[in-house]
Coordinates of C-alpha atoms in Angstrom, one line a residue:
M1 CA -40.1 77.6 15.4
A2 CA -38.0 75.3 13.2
A3 CA -39.0 71.7 13.0
P4 CA -36.9 68.7 11.9
V5 CA -36.9 67.8 8.3
S6 CA -38.7 64.6 7.2
M7 CA -36.2 63.5 4.5
C8 CA -36.8 59.8 4.2
C9 CA -35.0 58.6 1.0
R10 CA -35.3 54.9 0.4
L11 CA -33.3 53.5 -2.5
F12 CA -32.2 50.1 -3.7
D13 CA -29.6 49.3 -6.3
R14 CA -30.8 49.1 -9.9
N15 CA -28.7 49.6 -13.0
G16 CA -26.2 52.2 -11.7
A17 CA -28.4 53.6 -8.9
L18 CA -25.4 54.6 -6.8
T19 CA -24.4 57.4 -9.2
R20 CA -27.9 58.7 -9.3
V21 CA -28.1 58.5 -5.5
R22 CA -25.1 60.7 -5.1
K23 CA -26.4 63.3 -7.6
L24 CA -29.8 63.2 -5.9
F25 CA -28.4 63.8 -2.4
A26 CA -26.1 66.5 -3.7
R27 CA -29.0 68.4 -5.2
R28 CA -31.1 67.8 -2.1
V29 CA -28.4 69.3 0.2
N30 CA -27.6 72.2 -2.1
R31 CA -31.1 73.3 -2.4
S32 CA -31.4 73.4 1.5
I33 CA -35.1 73.0 1.6
A34 CA -35.9 73.8 5.3
R35 CA -39.3 72.9 6.5
S36 CA -41.1 74.9 9.3
C37 CA -43.9 73.7 11.4
S38 CA -47.2 75.6 11.3
G39 CA -48.4 76.8 14.6
V40 CA -51.9 77.5 13.3
T41 CA -54.9 75.2 13.9
H42 CA -57.7 74.2 11.7
E43 CA -59.7 77.0 13.2
E44 CA -57.2 79.6 12.1
N45 CA -56.5 78.3 8.6
E46 CA -58.4 79.5 5.6
L47 CA -60.8 76.9 4.1
E48 CA -59.2 77.5 0.6
L49 CA -56.2 75.6 -0.6
T50 CA -54.4 76.8 -3.7
D51 CA -51.7 75.3 -5.8
S52 CA -48.2 75.5 -4.3
T53 CA -46.6 77.6 -7.0
I54 CA -43.7 78.8 -4.9
A55 CA -42.7 75.3 -3.6
G56 CA -43.3 73.9 -7.0
S57 CA -41.6 76.6 -9.0
N58 CA -38.7 74.4 -10.0
F59 CA -41.0 71.5 -10.8
K60 CA -42.2 70.8 -14.4
T61 CA -44.8 68.3 -15.4
R62 CA -42.9 65.4 -16.9
A63 CA -43.7 64.1 -20.3
T64 CA -44.8 60.5 -20.4
Q65 CA -41.7 58.4 -20.5
K66 CA -41.1 54.9 -21.7
R67 CA -42.6 52.3 -19.4
L68 CA -39.9 50.9 -17.0
R69 CA -41.5 47.5 -17.1
D70 CA -42.1 45.1 -19.8
D71 CA -45.7 43.8 -19.6
S72 CA -44.7 40.6 -21.4
I73 CA -42.2 39.8 -18.7
L74 CA -43.8 41.3 -15.5
P75 CA -47.6 40.9 -15.3
F76 CA -47.5 43.5 -12.5
S77 CA -44.9 46.1 -11.5
A78 CA -42.1 44.8 -9.3
F79 CA -41.9 48.2 -7.7
L80 CA -45.5 47.8 -6.3
T81 CA -45.1 44.1 -5.3
D82 CA -43.9 43.5 -1.8
N83 CA -41.8 40.5 -0.4
F84 CA -45.0 38.6 0.4
G85 CA -46.3 38.8 -3.2
R86 CA -49.0 41.4 -2.5
R87 CA -49.7 43.6 -5.5
H88 CA -50.6 47.2 -4.6
N89 CA -53.0 48.4 -7.3
Y90 CA -55.0 50.7 -5.0
L91 CA -53.7 54.2 -4.1
R92 CA -55.3 56.6 -1.6
I93 CA -54.2 60.2 -2.0
S94 CA -55.0 62.8 0.7
L95 CA -55.7 66.2 -1.0
T96 CA -55.7 68.2 2.2
E97 CA -55.2 68.0 6.0
K98 CA -58.1 70.4 6.6
C99 CA -61.6 69.4 7.6
N100 CA -64.8 71.2 8.5
F101 CA -65.6 68.5 11.1
R102 CA -63.7 67.6 14.3
C103 CA -64.6 63.9 14.6
Q104 CA -63.6 62.5 18.0
Y105 CA -62.1 59.3 16.6
C106 CA -60.2 61.3 14.0
M107 CA -58.4 64.1 15.7
P108 CA -57.5 65.4 19.2
E109 CA -60.0 67.8 20.8
E110 CA -57.5 70.6 20.6
G111 CA -57.1 70.1 16.9
V112 CA -53.8 69.5 15.1
K113 CA -51.0 71.6 13.7
L114 CA -51.3 71.9 10.0
T115 CA -48.5 71.6 7.5
P116 CA -47.7 75.0 5.9
R117 CA -49.4 75.3 2.5
G118 CA -46.1 75.4 0.6
Q119 CA -45.2 72.0 2.0
L120 CA -48.4 70.3 0.7
L121 CA -48.4 68.6 -2.7
S122 CA -49.3 70.9 -5.5
T123 CA -51.9 69.9 -8.1
S124 CA -49.2 69.1 -10.7
E125 CA -47.3 67.0 -8.1
V126 CA -50.5 65.1 -7.2
L127 CA -51.1 64.3 -10.8
T128 CA -47.4 63.4 -11.5
L129 CA -47.4 60.9 -8.7
A130 CA -50.8 59.5 -9.7
R131 CA -49.5 59.1 -13.3
L132 CA -46.5 57.3 -12.1
F133 CA -48.4 54.8 -9.9
V134 CA -51.0 54.2 -12.6
Q135 CA -48.2 53.6 -15.1
E136 CA -46.9 50.8 -12.8
G137 CA -50.3 49.1 -12.4
V138 CA -52.5 51.1 -10.0
D139 CA -56.0 50.9 -11.3
K140 CA -58.0 52.5 -8.5
I141 CA -57.4 55.8 -6.8
R142 CA -59.3 57.1 -3.8
L143 CA -59.2 60.8 -2.9
T144 CA -59.3 61.5 0.8
G145 CA -58.4 64.2 3.3
G146 CA -59.0 65.8 5.8
E147 CA -62.0 66.6 3.8
P148 CA -61.2 66.4 0.0
L149 CA -64.1 68.6 -1.0
I150 CA -62.5 71.6 0.8
R151 CA -59.8 71.6 -1.9
P152 CA -60.9 74.1 -4.5
D153 CA -59.3 72.3 -7.4
V154 CA -60.8 68.9 -6.7
L155 CA -62.8 68.9 -9.9
H156 CA -59.8 69.7 -12.0
I157 CA -57.8 66.8 -10.3
I158 CA -60.6 64.3 -11.0
T159 CA -60.9 65.5 -14.6
E160 CA -57.1 65.0 -15.1
L161 CA -57.1 61.6 -13.3
R162 CA -59.9 60.5 -15.7
K163 CA -57.5 60.9 -18.6
L164 CA -54.9 58.4 -17.2
E165 CA -54.9 55.3 -19.3
G166 CA -55.3 52.2 -17.2
L167 CA -57.1 53.9 -14.3
K168 CA -60.4 52.1 -13.9
T169 CA -61.9 53.6 -10.8
I170 CA -61.8 57.0 -9.1
A171 CA -63.4 57.0 -5.6
M172 CA -63.7 59.5 -2.8
T173 CA -64.3 59.4 0.9
T174 CA -66.1 62.6 2.2
N175 CA -67.8 63.7 5.4
G176 CA -70.7 64.7 3.1
M177 CA -71.0 68.3 4.3
N178 CA -70.6 69.9 0.8
L179 CA -71.5 66.8 -1.2
A180 CA -75.1 67.6 -2.4
R181 CA -73.9 70.9 -3.9
L182 CA -70.8 69.5 -5.7
L183 CA -71.8 65.9 -6.6
P184 CA -73.3 66.6 -10.0
N185 CA -70.1 68.2 -11.2
L186 CA -68.0 65.5 -9.5
K187 CA -69.9 62.9 -11.4
D188 CA -69.5 64.7 -14.7
A189 CA -65.8 65.0 -14.0
G190 CA -65.5 61.2 -13.6
L191 CA -66.1 60.2 -10.0
D192 CA -67.1 56.5 -9.9
L193 CA -67.6 55.7 -6.2
I194 CA -68.5 57.6 -3.1
N195 CA -68.1 56.8 0.6
I196 CA -69.8 59.1 3.1
S197 CA -68.8 59.2 6.8
L198 CA -71.9 59.1 9.1
D199 CA -71.6 57.9 12.7
S200 CA -75.1 58.7 14.0
L201 CA -78.6 59.0 12.8
V202 CA -79.5 61.2 15.8
P203 CA -78.8 64.8 15.0
A204 CA -77.8 65.8 18.5
K205 CA -75.5 62.8 18.8
F206 CA -74.0 63.4 15.4
E207 CA -73.1 67.0 16.4
F208 CA -71.5 65.6 19.6
I209 CA -69.4 63.2 17.7
V210 CA -68.2 65.5 14.9
R211 CA -68.2 68.6 17.2
R212 CA -70.0 70.6 14.5
K213 CA -73.5 71.0 13.0
G214 CA -74.4 69.6 9.6
F215 CA -76.4 66.4 10.0
H216 CA -79.1 67.4 7.6
K217 CA -76.6 68.5 4.9
V218 CA -74.9 65.1 5.2
M219 CA -78.2 63.3 4.8
E220 CA -79.0 65.5 1.8
G221 CA -75.6 64.4 0.3
V222 CA -76.6 60.7 0.8
E223 CA -79.9 61.2 -1.0
K224 CA -78.2 63.2 -3.8
A225 CA -75.7 60.3 -4.3
I226 CA -78.6 57.8 -4.6
E227 CA -80.5 60.2 -6.9
L228 CA -77.5 60.4 -9.3
G229 CA -77.3 56.6 -9.6
Y230 CA -74.3 55.7 -7.3
S231 CA -74.9 52.2 -6.2
P232 CA -74.1 51.2 -3.7
V233 CA -73.6 54.5 -1.8
K234 CA -71.2 53.4 1.0
I235 CA -71.8 54.8 4.5
N236 CA -68.8 54.6 6.8
C237 CA -69.8 54.3 10.5
V238 CA -67.1 54.1 13.2
V239 CA -68.7 52.2 16.1
M240 CA -67.7 53.3 19.6
R241 CA -69.0 51.7 22.8
G242 CA -71.2 54.0 24.9
L243 CA -71.6 56.4 22.0
N244 CA -73.4 54.9 19.0
E245 CA -73.4 51.1 19.3
D246 CA -77.0 51.3 20.2
E247 CA -77.8 52.5 16.6
L248 CA -76.5 49.4 14.9
L249 CA -80.0 48.2 14.1
D250 CA -81.1 51.6 12.9
F251 CA -78.2 51.8 10.5
A252 CA -78.9 48.2 9.3
A253 CA -82.5 49.1 8.6
L254 CA -81.4 51.9 6.2
T255 CA -80.4 49.1 3.7
E256 CA -84.0 47.8 3.4
K257 CA -85.2 50.2 0.8
K258 CA -82.1 52.1 -0.3
P259 CA -79.0 51.0 -2.3
L260 CA -76.7 51.6 0.6
E261 CA -73.8 49.6 1.9
V262 CA -73.5 50.6 5.6
R263 CA -70.0 49.7 6.7
F264 CA -69.4 49.4 10.4
I265 CA -65.8 50.2 11.3
E266 CA -64.1 49.0 14.4
Y267 CA -62.7 51.9 16.5
M268 CA -59.0 52.2 15.7
P269 CA -56.2 53.9 17.6
F270 CA -54.5 57.1 16.3
D271 CA -52.6 59.9 18.0
G272 CA -54.9 62.0 20.1
N273 CA -58.2 60.1 19.8
K274 CA -57.9 58.5 23.3
W275 CA -58.4 55.0 22.0
N276 CA -59.3 52.5 24.6
F277 CA -60.0 48.7 24.1
K278 CA -63.1 49.2 26.2
K279 CA -64.5 51.6 23.6
M280 CA -64.0 49.2 20.7
V281 CA -67.0 47.1 19.7
S282 CA -65.8 44.0 17.9
Y283 CA -67.1 42.8 14.6
Q284 CA -68.4 39.6 16.2
E285 CA -70.3 41.5 18.8
M286 CA -71.9 43.8 16.1
L287 CA -72.8 40.8 14.0
D288 CA -74.4 39.0 16.9
R289 CA -76.6 42.0 17.7
I290 CA -77.8 42.4 14.1
R291 CA -78.5 38.7 13.8
Q292 CA -80.7 38.8 16.9
K293 CA -83.0 41.1 14.8
W294 CA -82.4 39.5 11.4
P295 CA -81.4 35.8 12.1
D296 CA -81.4 35.0 8.4
L297 CA -78.6 37.5 7.6
E298 CA -76.5 35.9 5.0
K299 CA -72.8 36.4 4.2
L300 CA -71.8 37.5 0.7
Q301 CA -68.8 36.3 -1.2
A302 CA -66.0 38.8 -0.9
G303 CA -63.3 39.7 -3.4
Q304 CA -59.7 38.7 -2.8
T305 CA -58.6 42.2 -1.7
D306 CA -61.9 43.4 -0.1
T307 CA -61.5 44.9 3.3
A308 CA -65.1 44.6 4.3
K309 CA -66.9 41.4 5.3
T310 CA -70.3 41.9 3.7
F311 CA -73.7 40.6 4.6
K312 CA -77.2 41.1 3.4
V313 CA -80.7 40.6 4.8
P314 CA -82.7 38.7 2.2
G315 CA -85.0 41.0 0.4
F316 CA -83.2 44.2 1.4
K317 CA -82.0 46.5 -1.4
G318 CA -78.7 47.3 0.2
Q319 CA -76.1 45.4 2.3
L320 CA -73.9 45.6 5.4
G321 CA -70.1 45.6 5.7
F322 CA -67.8 45.2 8.6
I323 CA -64.2 46.7 8.6
T324 CA -62.4 44.4 11.1
S325 CA -59.0 46.1 11.3
M326 CA -58.6 45.4 15.0
S327 CA -60.2 42.1 15.8
D328 CA -59.6 40.3 12.5
H329 CA -57.1 42.1 10.3
F330 CA -56.9 41.6 6.5
C331 CA -53.2 42.3 6.1
R332 CA -52.6 39.2 4.0
S333 CA -54.6 40.6 1.1
C334 CA -53.7 44.3 1.5
N335 CA -53.3 46.0 -1.8
R336 CA -53.3 49.6 -0.6
L337 CA -50.8 52.4 -0.5
R338 CA -51.3 55.9 0.9
I339 CA -49.9 59.3 0.0
T340 CA -50.4 62.0 2.6
A341 CA -51.3 65.6 1.8
D342 CA -47.7 66.6 2.5
G343 CA -46.4 63.9 0.1
N344 CA -45.3 61.1 2.4
L345 CA -45.8 57.5 1.3
K346 CA -47.3 55.2 3.9
V347 CA -47.3 51.5 3.0
C348 CA -49.4 50.6 6.1
L349 CA -52.1 52.7 7.7
F350 CA -50.9 51.6 11.2
G351 CA -47.2 51.9 10.4
N352 CA -45.2 55.0 11.5
S353 CA -42.6 54.7 8.8
E354 CA -43.0 57.1 5.9
V355 CA -41.0 58.3 2.9
S356 CA -41.2 61.8 1.5
L357 CA -42.0 61.5 -2.2
R358 CA -42.5 65.3 -2.2
D359 CA -38.9 66.0 -1.2
V360 CA -37.5 63.7 -3.8
L361 CA -39.9 65.0 -6.5
R362 CA -38.9 68.6 -5.8
S363 CA -35.2 67.7 -5.9
G364 CA -35.5 67.0 -9.6
A365 CA -35.5 63.2 -9.4
S366 CA -36.4 61.3 -12.5
D367 CA -39.3 58.9 -12.7
E368 CA -36.9 56.0 -12.4
E369 CA -35.4 57.4 -9.2
L370 CA -38.9 57.9 -7.7
L371 CA -39.8 54.3 -8.6
Q372 CA -36.7 53.1 -6.8
I373 CA -37.7 54.9 -3.7
I374 CA -41.3 53.7 -3.9
G375 CA -40.1 50.1 -4.6
A376 CA -37.8 50.2 -1.6
A377 CA -40.7 51.3 0.7
V378 CA -43.1 48.8 -0.6
G379 CA -40.4 46.1 -0.3
R380 CA -40.1 46.8 3.4
K381 CA -43.8 46.5 4.1
K382 CA -44.4 44.0 7.0
K383 CA -46.5 40.9 6.7
Q384 CA -49.1 42.3 9.0
H385 CA -49.6 45.1 11.5
A386 CA -48.6 44.7 15.2
G387 CA -52.1 43.9 16.6
M388 CA -54.5 46.2 18.4
F389 CA -52.7 46.4 21.7
S390 CA -49.3 47.2 20.2
I391 CA -50.8 49.7 17.7
S392 CA -52.4 51.6 20.6
Q393 CA -49.0 52.2 22.0
M394 CA -47.3 53.2 18.8
K395 CA -46.6 56.8 17.6
N396 CA -48.6 57.5 14.5
R397 CA -50.3 60.4 12.9
P398 CA -53.7 61.6 14.0
M399 CA -56.2 60.1 11.5
I400 CA -56.8 63.6 10.1
L401 CA -53.2 63.8 8.9
I402 CA -52.6 60.2 7.8
A403 CA -47.6 63.5 10.2
D404 CA -45.5 65.6 12.1
P405 CA -42.1 65.5 10.4
H406 CA -39.7 63.3 12.3
P407 CA -36.0 62.8 11.9
C408 CA -35.1 59.6 10.2
T409 CA -32.3 57.1 9.9
F410 CA -32.2 54.6 7.1
L411 CA -30.0 52.0 5.7
L412 CA -29.0 51.8 2.0
K413 CA -27.5 48.6 0.8
D414 CA -25.7 48.8 -2.5
Q415 CA -23.2 46.6 -4.3
G416 CA -19.6 47.9 -4.3
M417 CA -20.1 50.0 -1.0
L418 CA -19.3 48.5 2.4
N419 CA -20.4 50.1 5.7
Q420 CA -20.0 53.6 4.4
K421 CA -21.6 56.2 6.7
V422 CA -22.8 59.6 5.3
Q423 CA -24.3 62.4 7.2
L424 CA -26.5 64.9 5.5
W425 CA -27.2 68.1 7.3
T426 CA -30.1 70.4 6.3
P427 CA -29.5 74.1 7.2
G428 CA -32.2 75.5 9.5
A429 CA -33.1 72.2 11.2
A430 CA -31.3 70.1 13.7
V431 CA -31.6 66.8 11.9
F432 CA -29.6 64.4 9.9
C433 CA -30.0 61.2 8.0
T434 CA -27.5 58.4 8.2
L435 CA -26.8 56.0 5.4
L436 CA -25.2 52.6 6.2
I437 CA -24.3 50.8 3.0
D438 CA -23.7 47.1 3.0
A439 CA -22.9 45.0 -0.1
K440 CA -23.9 41.7 1.4
I441 CA -27.7 42.1 1.2
N442 CA -29.7 40.8 -1.8
Q443 CA -31.1 43.5 -3.9
R444 CA -34.6 42.1 -4.0
N445 CA -35.0 42.4 -0.2
H446 CA -35.2 46.2 -0.5
P447 CA -33.2 46.6 2.7
V448 CA -34.4 50.0 4.0
R449 CA -34.9 50.4 7.7
F450 CA -37.0 53.3 9.0
C451 CA -36.8 54.8 12.5
H452 CA -38.7 57.8 13.9
S453 CA -38.4 59.8 17.1
Q454 CA -41.3 61.3 19.0
N455 CA -39.1 64.1 20.2
S456 CA -37.9 66.7 17.7
N457 CA -34.8 67.4 19.7
K458 CA -33.5 63.9 19.5
V459 CA -32.3 61.8 16.6
A460 CA -34.2 58.6 16.2
S461 CA -32.4 55.4 17.1
C462 CA -32.2 52.7 14.5
K463 CA -33.5 49.6 16.2
Q464 CA -36.5 48.2 14.4
S465 CA -37.1 44.6 14.6
E466 CA -36.8 42.7 11.3
S467 CA -39.4 40.1 12.2
N468 CA -42.2 39.4 14.5
Q469 CA -41.2 38.0 17.9
T470 CA -41.6 34.3 18.4
T471 CA -44.7 33.5 20.4
D472 CA -44.4 31.1 23.3
L473 CA -47.2 28.8 22.3
K474 CA -47.4 27.2 25.8
A475 CA -48.1 30.6 27.4
Q476 CA -50.4 31.9 24.7
L477 CA -53.8 33.1 25.8
T478 CA -56.7 31.1 24.3
H479 CA -58.7 34.2 23.5
T480 CA -55.9 36.0 21.6
D481 CA -53.9 34.9 18.6
A482 CA -50.2 35.3 18.1
Q483 CA -50.6 38.9 17.1
G484 CA -52.7 39.8 20.1
R485 CA -56.0 40.0 18.3
A486 CA -59.1 39.0 20.2
T487 CA -60.5 35.8 18.9
M488 CA -63.3 33.4 19.9
V489 CA -62.3 29.9 20.8
D490 CA -63.6 27.3 18.3
V491 CA -65.3 24.6 20.3
G492 CA -67.1 22.9 17.4
G493 CA -64.9 19.9 17.6
K494 CA -65.5 19.1 21.2
L495 CA -68.1 16.6 22.5
P496 CA -70.9 17.8 24.7
T497 CA -70.4 16.7 28.3
C498 CA -72.1 17.5 31.6
R499 CA -70.0 20.4 33.1
T500 CA -70.3 22.1 36.5
A501 CA -68.5 25.1 38.0
V502 CA -68.6 26.6 41.5
A503 CA -67.5 30.1 42.4
C504 CA -67.6 32.1 45.5
A505 CA -67.4 35.7 46.8
T506 CA -67.4 37.4 50.1
V507 CA -69.1 40.6 51.1
S508 CA -67.8 42.2 54.3
L509 CA -70.6 44.4 55.6
G510 CA -69.7 45.7 59.1
P511 CA -71.7 45.0 62.2
T512 CA -74.7 47.3 61.6
A513 CA -75.4 46.4 58.0
F514 CA -74.8 42.7 58.8
R515 CA -77.3 42.7 61.6
L516 CA -80.0 44.4 59.5
L517 CA -79.4 41.9 56.7
R518 CA -79.4 38.9 58.9
D519 CA -82.7 40.1 60.6
N520 CA -84.2 41.1 57.3
Q521 CA -84.7 44.6 58.5
L522 CA -83.1 46.5 55.6
A523 CA -85.2 49.4 54.2
K524 CA -84.9 48.0 50.6
G525 CA -86.4 44.6 51.7
D526 CA -85.1 41.0 51.6
A527 CA -81.6 41.6 50.4
L528 CA -80.6 37.9 50.1
T529 CA -83.6 36.9 48.0
V530 CA -83.1 39.9 45.6
A531 CA -79.4 39.1 45.4
Q532 CA -80.1 35.4 44.7
L533 CA -82.5 36.3 41.8
A534 CA -80.0 38.9 40.4
G535 CA -77.2 36.2 40.4
I536 CA -79.4 33.7 38.6
M537 CA -80.5 36.2 36.0
A538 CA -76.8 37.3 35.5
S539 CA -75.7 33.7 34.8
K540 CA -78.0 33.7 31.7
Q541 CA -76.5 36.9 30.4
T542 CA -72.8 36.0 30.8
S543 CA -72.1 35.8 27.0
T544 CA -73.8 39.2 26.5
L545 CA -71.6 40.8 29.2
I546 CA -68.3 39.1 28.2
P547 CA -67.8 39.4 24.4
L548 CA -65.8 36.2 23.8
C549 CA -67.9 33.8 26.0
H550 CA -70.0 31.2 24.2
P551 CA -73.7 31.4 24.9
L552 CA -74.6 28.3 26.8
P553 CA -78.0 26.6 27.7
L554 CA -77.8 26.3 31.5
D555 CA -79.3 23.2 33.0
H556 CA -79.2 24.7 36.5
T557 CA -77.9 27.7 38.5
S558 CA -78.0 28.0 42.3
V559 CA -76.9 30.7 44.8
T560 CA -76.5 29.9 48.5
F561 CA -75.4 32.2 51.4
H562 CA -73.4 31.6 54.5
L563 CA -73.6 34.3 57.2
D564 CA -70.3 34.6 59.0
E565 CA -71.2 36.2 62.4
L566 CA -67.6 36.5 63.5
L567 CA -66.5 38.5 60.4
N568 CA -69.9 40.3 59.8
A569 CA -69.7 38.9 56.2
V570 CA -71.8 37.1 53.7
V571 CA -70.1 34.3 51.8
I572 CA -71.8 33.6 48.5
T573 CA -71.5 30.3 46.6
A574 CA -72.7 30.1 43.0
T575 CA -73.0 26.8 41.1
C576 CA -73.8 26.5 37.4
R577 CA -74.3 23.4 35.3
T578 CA -74.7 22.8 31.6
T579 CA -74.5 20.0 29.0
G580 CA -72.3 21.5 26.4
R581 CA -68.9 21.8 24.6
T582 CA -67.3 24.3 26.9
G583 CA -67.3 25.0 30.6
V584 CA -69.4 27.3 32.8
E585 CA -66.6 28.9 34.9
M586 CA -67.5 32.4 33.6
E587 CA -71.2 31.8 34.3
A588 CA -70.4 30.8 37.9
L589 CA -68.0 33.8 38.4
T590 CA -70.6 36.2 36.9
T591 CA -73.3 34.8 39.2
A592 CA -71.1 35.2 42.3
S593 CA -70.0 38.7 41.3
V594 CA -73.5 40.1 40.5
T595 CA -74.9 38.5 43.6
A596 CA -72.2 40.3 45.7
L597 CA -72.9 43.6 43.9
T598 CA -76.6 43.3 44.6
V599 CA -75.9 42.6 48.3
Y600 CA -73.7 45.8 48.2
D601 CA -76.5 47.8 46.6
M602 CA -79.2 46.6 49.1
C603 CA -76.9 47.5 52.0
K604 CA -75.2 50.8 50.9
A605 CA -77.9 53.0 52.4
V606 CA -76.7 51.8 55.8
S607 CA -73.0 52.0 55.1
H608 CA -70.6 52.5 52.2
D609 CA -67.8 50.8 54.1
I610 CA -68.6 47.5 52.4
I611 CA -65.9 45.4 50.8
I612 CA -66.4 42.7 48.1
T613 CA -63.5 40.3 48.2
D614 CA -62.3 36.8 47.4
I615 CA -64.2 36.3 44.1
K616 CA -62.7 33.1 42.8
L617 CA -63.4 29.8 41.0
V618 CA -63.7 27.0 43.6
S619 CA -64.0 24.1 41.2
K620 CA -64.9 22.9 37.7
T621 CA -65.6 19.4 36.4
G622 CA -66.6 17.7 33.2
G623 CA -64.1 19.3 30.8
E624 CA -60.7 18.1 29.6
K625 CA -59.1 19.1 32.9
D626 CA -61.0 19.3 36.2
F627 CA -60.0 21.9 38.7
H628 CA -60.4 22.1 42.5
R629 CA -59.1 24.8 44.7
H630 CA -57.7 23.3 47.9
S631 CA -58.7 24.9 51.2
K632 CA -56.2 25.9 53.8
Q633 CA -57.2 23.0 55.9
E634 CA -56.4 20.5 53.1
E635 CA -53.1 22.1 52.5

């Protein structure tokens, strides 16, 4: 079945670029490189990946050309510097889409369609792109996948990367399955840093998360990395509520005697991983749990472009890190670019805009033309990603592929051309690219607009916003920032005052259950006393139950009941009082709610036709603004 071509050419004018663009497009169309979509899954593919000699038959490794930048003039390449001054000196290259695990947060349960082998980057293409990026200032390359150790020529790639002048660090992220066997040779080839994915220390849970066996092999890989002197060995743990957040302390304890950096990663949304906000455990919640065990946990100073917030328990050999992509993004210091296994450049992990360097490379483009395309994509990088709620709704690759080929529309702005529209048809695929050329845009702005369609039978529309929408500050929620990220309100500047809140709830029981409760004849015992105690206990746990609530020392909590004979209902009133910097509304509402739930539990053996209703805040006092809910009689 034919699939649309992903032919995303992003160019900006530089010293006669228009002539080269025309030649480039002519070659691209004449060669008619049609791409087909693989119908096989990971299960059906071989685990061996060889060099794409057919697809790369017309490609020759380029001799090192004269540098396109003058170090005396440009301290860092303009091609790798975006409009916000961020210098991208860190490149992640995916060597394969295949993996011998099926991690739940990484790919859909049914697997993903793999790109045909001939459409993946060949070894020579990987090395050519790496050389080009290093030539422009990249000094760190991380090899990823899929699982990079599945690729049979991984040792050769590392050996050749080590020869690149200016490349300081070669790193790898692996699931660790084959690590113990290969690591000695990887180290000899020049591998500097190693990250190992490990999401549970319980073998059975590990197998449930990755949908495969292999826990003991991964642990063997961790020990081998320590034995060979890697320090720290980084352990990547994606924390998911209801799955492994109960192992936070066990992971942290690993750093006591071993040179590990355990990095807790907030659960992130990608296609097919069924991301849900409720599954995400925030950085602050994780940190609070660990500090309950080790209150002297100290924060370490981070580098300017570090993604992890690092901490250390005094006396421990290793340290902890938190990757806070969702609750507290680090976009302002992002220095990372990504090349997918099929040769697409992604300037943002959470962005769905991509440009195919592979297609341009195979069309015979020069280094300068490649750099123009790279520079245009980097120049269009946004200031920050859209925030966790918007990201969860966006179309993006499954993490394992970080891409189905999508049709694209793009704008090329070039001096001397005005509103010229060109359609490029590729035989064998119902797709086209549209160029809109406008002379009135400043060259430095790299005006390339990307659009993608989720439906291969439709051409993507070109309506991507150029800037973030203006936030209505008056309507902004206090627990989210302008980008929709969860944030805890800072109350440090407020003065402590005596604050009180009253909340209520109603439980409609029906005549039989109401009579038994009123007469204290329920089989479970004194329902009202048990419910009262449950409510008071819940008031003390509010900050634990609701992540962004401040923990408060309660001066007093009371629960009273009114039995409404006419309605066969129990009306619950909860009152909480504190002397503090923030109010106790949530404590009062939690008390009323848990009290009502306990009444339900005590009475459900008699009837399940019980309704909890009218949970509401009645009043609050002592803060900047008092609140009182008027009764119907007052109105």
